């Protein structure tokens, strides 16, 4: 049966425009809402409306749009963005199904598509027994998408240029990003120039840690602006999380263990962590037990670690894959008995055990079958794969 899709803000790429076109070609209707110049630049040939009002006016605008009954489904990327926050309750009120896209729970070569919400808003069960009872066949291995960080960066630059070019047409728009494009890209350019040095330093430090045979715990950082930190964690930012972990480690971890903190590969460096961590280490008498990495080979670091601490990063799933004891300090879809330590952080350092791998694989198989799509948002091949997979998923009628 033909459906009518309303696409809200998507990724900084052609993905939503290609998806809208594909839905129309399959006999559905699709309209897009542009909230900013970047959206307009990537809007494609689908029917589009421009919303040029304030975020505070979206409640009324969404209500008028949805109560007409013209739409059966809503598509959006990032369910915590300010332009999307009002639509969830209104969609439920008017019987409109919300489909949320996000970066993949499983990496690489996957993206996420869930009904209702993702991450902390996901309706995936949190009961371990449920996954064991509903275990499905193992999914086929993901096909490589050709994902390229530089191609993603180019899309982001174009999107920011669109925002600047068409700013007068969207006077009420405020980005969910904390810093303007010029500041972010100046910081990223600086980090790019330091990339080889960071990589070499990380390789040397990792080699020294492994050769020392001293046990270590790994704490991979997330982006400070990530909604996973802002909305779905108890922390106001990454620095607060670092301080919480380091203080607990200093007081409770085995004295022969080190703490390895690894920065996020897409961190801009605007909020500084290395010096912050080192200064805190001095006050906590952790000078010789802290290793801070700006880069590093994550699988190697995971494989040899004594345990892994995350806020709610998808790195948690990689830690489980490597059978590492794991604790999640925020809301995470994988945070459940049998996969993560359910006690407090202070006890984790000495009491946590390895995950139940049977449960992990049951969970992973279900998540891939029901929430993951092989593809990416930024490359030509990845977008084509993702559009085909998303349309198949959207046309399914099961809940």
XYZ file of C-alpha atoms in Angstrom:
399
model
C 0.000 0.000 0.000
C 1.447 3.411 -0.949
C 2.638 5.507 1.977
C 3.341 9.193 2.393
C 6.728 10.140 3.873
C 7.756 13.441 5.439
C 11.555 13.699 5.579
C 12.931 16.093 8.196
C 16.618 16.941 8.661
C 18.988 14.301 7.313
C 22.718 13.866 7.021
C 25.095 16.333 5.379
C 24.979 14.345 2.135
C 22.713 13.274 -0.720
C 21.320 10.338 1.271
C 17.890 11.775 2.149
C 17.319 13.180 -1.343
C 18.216 9.809 -2.926
C 16.018 8.001 -0.410
C 13.074 10.318 -1.158
C 13.528 9.768 -4.893
C 13.664 6.008 -4.393
C 10.463 6.014 -2.357
C 8.677 8.032 -5.053
C 9.900 5.612 -7.723
C 8.397 2.776 -5.652
C 4.966 4.391 -5.717
C 5.040 6.312 -2.446
C 4.942 10.065 -1.942
C 7.766 11.949 -0.241
C 8.203 15.546 0.877
C 11.249 17.129 2.515
C 11.550 19.954 5.010
C 14.579 22.237 4.713
C 15.567 23.865 7.990
C 18.777 25.511 6.784
C 20.855 26.275 3.719
C 22.711 22.974 3.914
C 19.409 21.093 3.774
C 18.364 23.198 0.781
C 21.652 22.556 -1.020
C 21.165 18.792 -0.663
C 17.387 18.754 -1.104
C 17.418 17.229 -4.593
C 14.308 16.928 -6.732
C 11.851 15.814 -4.041
C 8.964 18.095 -3.104
C 10.379 20.478 -0.492
C 9.173 23.079 1.963
C 11.399 25.579 3.719
C 10.820 26.163 7.427
C 12.201 29.624 8.178
C 10.755 30.134 11.657
C 12.155 29.709 15.143
C 12.553 26.324 16.815
C 9.985 27.474 19.371
C 7.380 27.576 16.610
C 7.863 23.984 15.507
C 5.285 22.525 17.897
C 2.507 24.411 16.196
C 3.919 23.891 12.718
C 4.325 20.131 13.155
C 0.862 19.888 14.690
C -0.774 21.636 11.738
C 1.223 19.553 9.266
C 0.508 16.174 10.858
C -3.117 16.572 11.870
C -4.077 16.975 8.219
C -3.566 13.228 7.860
C -1.477 13.684 4.721
C 1.502 11.751 6.101
C 1.858 8.186 7.315
C 5.582 8.230 8.140
C 8.340 10.601 9.239
C 12.026 10.163 8.412
C 14.784 11.923 10.346
C 18.461 11.659 11.256
C 19.339 12.272 14.896
C 16.324 12.079 17.192
C 17.756 14.511 19.767
C 18.239 17.498 17.460
C 16.265 20.574 18.473
C 14.353 20.605 15.168
C 13.225 17.019 15.819
C 12.421 17.102 19.521
C 8.804 18.316 19.182
C 7.810 15.805 16.509
C 7.991 12.607 18.568
C 4.990 13.201 20.824
C 2.971 14.800 18.029
C 3.617 11.897 15.664
C 2.376 9.474 18.299
C -0.669 11.669 18.909
C -1.622 11.676 15.223
C -0.716 8.055 14.505
C 2.306 8.822 12.317
C 5.226 6.378 12.414
C 8.682 7.863 13.094
C 11.760 6.221 11.542
C 15.122 7.378 12.877
C 18.435 7.064 11.059
C 21.771 7.216 12.863
C 25.361 6.093 12.456
C 25.681 2.333 12.818
C 25.508 0.575 16.149
C 27.827 -1.920 14.448
C 30.887 -0.574 12.632
C 32.017 -0.404 9.893
C 29.734 -0.682 6.827
C 26.437 -0.416 8.745
C 24.014 2.392 9.543
C 21.083 2.372 11.946
C 17.374 2.621 11.141
C 14.921 2.149 14.003
C 11.301 2.964 14.554
C 10.530 5.456 17.343
C 14.124 6.283 18.333
C 17.762 5.242 18.626
C 20.343 4.907 21.391
C 18.739 6.028 24.662
C 15.341 6.324 22.945
C 15.586 2.877 21.361
C 12.854 0.381 22.173
C 15.191 -2.585 21.928
C 14.537 -4.916 24.886
C 16.921 -4.680 27.836
C 16.172 -8.236 29.033
C 19.017 -10.701 28.313
C 16.669 -13.700 28.334
C 14.602 -12.120 25.560
C 17.529 -12.172 23.128
C 18.397 -15.764 23.959
C 14.781 -16.793 23.388
C 14.492 -14.864 20.100
C 17.898 -15.701 18.667
C 17.875 -15.602 14.878
C 20.287 -16.833 12.253
C 23.605 -15.059 11.941
C 23.384 -12.190 9.417
C 25.379 -12.189 6.224
C 28.698 -10.337 6.500
C 28.493 -6.668 5.555
C 29.748 -5.651 2.133
C 32.381 -2.908 2.155
C 30.948 0.507 1.276
C 34.151 2.329 0.385
C 33.593 4.763 3.270
C 36.114 7.579 3.161
C 36.589 10.130 5.930
C 37.715 12.780 3.450
C 34.564 12.356 1.368
C 32.501 12.771 4.519
C 34.449 15.919 5.376
C 33.841 17.330 1.881
C 30.080 16.808 2.266
C 30.220 18.550 5.628
C 32.109 21.511 4.147
C 29.534 21.826 1.337
C 26.721 21.651 3.873
C 28.285 24.431 5.956
C 28.796 26.507 2.801
C 25.108 26.046 2.006
C 24.230 27.298 5.473
C 26.287 30.438 4.869
C 25.046 30.972 1.305
C 21.355 30.712 2.158
C 21.459 32.064 5.718
C 19.035 34.905 4.901
C 16.371 32.381 3.875
C 16.478 30.619 7.257
C 16.799 33.412 9.838
C 15.525 31.287 12.725
C 17.853 28.317 12.284
C 20.366 27.405 14.970
C 22.657 24.428 14.329
C 22.979 21.556 16.783
C 26.766 21.868 16.376
C 28.417 23.789 19.246
C 30.920 25.781 17.148
C 30.766 27.529 13.790
C 32.258 25.866 10.747
C 35.293 28.142 10.477
C 36.371 27.402 14.043
C 35.792 23.655 13.719
C 37.657 23.316 10.438
C 40.565 25.429 11.613
C 40.870 23.075 14.586
C 40.516 19.984 12.385
C 43.157 21.309 9.986
C 45.540 21.674 12.919
C 44.825 18.103 14.044
C 45.259 16.813 10.497
C 48.685 18.444 10.345
C 49.571 16.630 13.575
C 48.112 13.291 12.468
C 51.374 11.549 11.603
C 52.978 12.665 14.859
C 49.943 11.514 16.848
C 49.944 8.164 15.036
C 53.648 7.609 15.636
C 53.345 8.627 19.300
C 50.399 6.264 19.775
C 52.260 3.374 18.126
C 55.274 3.900 20.391
C 53.155 4.260 23.523
C 51.078 1.185 22.683
C 54.219 -0.844 22.043
C 55.686 0.249 25.379
C 52.498 -0.649 27.242
C 52.336 -4.096 25.656
C 56.048 -4.825 26.161
C 55.830 -3.823 29.826
C 53.201 -6.547 30.350
C 51.554 -4.187 32.794
C 47.788 -4.630 32.776
C 45.730 -1.651 31.671
C 42.135 -0.477 31.396
C 40.994 1.330 28.266
C 38.749 4.405 28.271
C 37.872 5.508 24.684
C 36.459 9.021 24.565
C 33.385 10.240 22.702
C 32.683 13.590 21.063
C 31.833 16.340 23.510
C 28.894 17.488 21.358
C 27.464 13.983 20.894
C 23.857 13.628 22.069
C 24.990 10.363 23.637
C 26.932 12.522 26.114
C 24.591 15.505 26.326
C 21.265 13.654 26.529
C 21.935 10.009 27.368
C 24.626 10.240 30.033
C 24.949 11.671 33.555
C 27.803 13.932 32.422
C 27.735 17.534 31.233
C 30.685 16.837 28.959
C 33.642 14.572 28.276
C 35.925 16.305 30.787
C 33.511 15.462 33.586
C 33.529 11.824 32.462
C 37.343 11.788 32.397
C 37.515 13.150 35.924
C 34.968 10.615 37.201
C 36.883 7.698 35.677
C 40.330 8.882 36.762
C 39.302 9.547 40.363
C 37.682 6.129 40.637
C 40.692 4.459 39.023
C 43.136 6.192 41.376
C 41.208 5.096 44.444
C 40.054 1.606 43.501
C 42.010 0.038 40.619
C 44.854 -2.432 41.215
C 48.101 -0.571 41.887
C 49.909 -2.455 39.141
C 47.409 -1.365 36.459
C 47.517 1.596 34.069
C 44.707 3.647 32.544
C 44.856 4.238 28.785
C 42.635 7.073 27.543
C 42.167 7.223 23.775
C 40.747 10.317 22.107
C 37.975 10.129 19.505
C 39.282 10.140 15.899
C 36.914 12.975 14.894
C 37.610 15.185 17.899
C 38.385 18.762 16.864
C 40.634 19.543 19.800
C 38.658 22.690 20.648
C 37.901 21.196 24.059
C 41.311 20.036 25.299
C 41.693 16.646 27.053
C 45.370 15.602 27.047
C 46.693 18.352 29.310
C 43.544 18.225 31.424
C 44.118 14.502 32.028
C 47.828 14.921 32.749
C 47.268 17.707 35.269
C 44.590 15.656 37.005
C 46.953 12.663 37.021
C 49.497 14.725 38.958
C 46.981 15.610 41.655
C 45.889 11.955 41.883
C 49.447 10.567 41.891
C 48.819 8.754 38.597
C 51.721 10.238 36.625
C 53.280 6.877 35.813
C 49.950 5.050 35.393
C 48.194 7.258 32.830
C 48.668 6.929 29.066
C 46.811 9.424 26.861
C 46.588 8.621 23.140
C 45.439 11.016 20.423
C 45.440 8.090 17.967
C 45.984 4.340 18.112
C 44.839 0.993 16.731
C 41.627 0.335 18.629
C 41.373 -3.455 18.059
C 44.877 -3.936 19.472
C 44.119 -1.749 22.473
C 40.876 -3.617 23.131
C 42.347 -7.088 22.680
C 45.073 -6.621 25.294
C 43.127 -4.570 27.848
C 42.113 -5.819 31.283
C 38.756 -4.070 30.950
C 37.011 -1.253 29.088
C 35.128 1.784 30.379
C 32.764 3.667 28.071
C 30.052 6.227 28.589
C 27.806 4.664 25.932
C 29.985 4.508 22.838
C 29.487 1.903 20.119
C 33.066 0.939 20.986
C 31.343 -0.978 23.765
C 30.165 -3.537 21.204
C 33.733 -3.870 19.935
C 34.899 -4.452 23.510
C 32.329 -7.228 23.852
C 33.533 -8.711 20.567
C 37.003 -8.923 22.137
C 35.532 -10.516 25.295
C 36.635 -7.650 27.517
C 34.971 -6.832 30.854
C 32.923 -3.698 30.149
C 31.076 -0.987 32.042
C 28.800 1.652 30.487
C 28.416 4.836 32.529
C 25.505 6.176 30.452
C 22.448 4.709 28.748
C 23.512 2.124 26.149
C 21.503 -0.440 24.205
C 23.959 -3.182 25.208
C 24.025 -2.315 28.917
C 22.465 -5.395 30.488
C 23.270 -8.252 32.842
C 25.602 -10.725 31.202
C 27.234 -8.235 28.843
C 28.266 -5.317 31.058
C 29.189 -4.871 34.698
C 26.000 -3.886 36.519
C 27.648 -2.646 39.689
C 29.320 0.688 40.320
C 32.488 1.983 38.698
C 34.492 1.731 41.931
C 33.967 -2.040 42.047
C 34.428 -2.580 38.310
C 38.216 -2.373 38.451
C 38.566 -5.506 40.592
C 35.296 -7.425 40.309
C 34.072 -7.287 36.692
C 34.087 -10.489 34.634
C 34.085 -11.302 30.941
C 30.798 -11.056 29.015
C 28.559 -14.001 28.162
C 29.481 -14.468 24.509
C 26.391 -16.555 23.751
C 24.265 -13.605 24.883
C 26.455 -11.155 22.979
C 26.042 -13.022 19.689
C 22.295 -13.434 20.234
C 22.045 -9.685 20.877
C 24.272 -8.789 17.926
C 22.386 -11.023 15.488
C 19.059 -9.474 16.495
C 20.359 -5.908 16.343
C 21.835 -6.383 12.869
C 18.722 -8.101 11.501
C 16.295 -5.523 12.916
C 18.120 -2.182 13.166
C 21.163 -2.201 10.869
C 21.424 -1.546 7.132
C 24.517 -2.294 5.079
C 25.694 1.025 3.620
C 26.870 4.485 4.588
C 25.606 8.049 4.333
C 28.463 9.647 2.405
C 29.942 7.647 -0.481
C 28.209 6.979 -3.795
C 28.327 3.197 -3.343
C 27.422 3.387 0.338
C 24.433 5.663 -0.317
C 23.129 3.400 -3.087
C 23.400 0.364 -0.797
C 21.789 2.233 2.099
C 18.872 3.558 0.028
C 18.023 0.093 -1.264
C 18.235 -1.433 2.208
C 16.271 1.392 3.836
C 13.432 1.161 1.329
C 13.162 -2.590 1.886
C 13.015 -2.015 5.645
C 10.522 0.852 5.403
C 8.192 -1.168 3.195
C 7.984 -3.971 5.720
C 4.705 -3.931 7.591
C 5.775 -5.736 10.779
C 6.220 -3.724 13.971
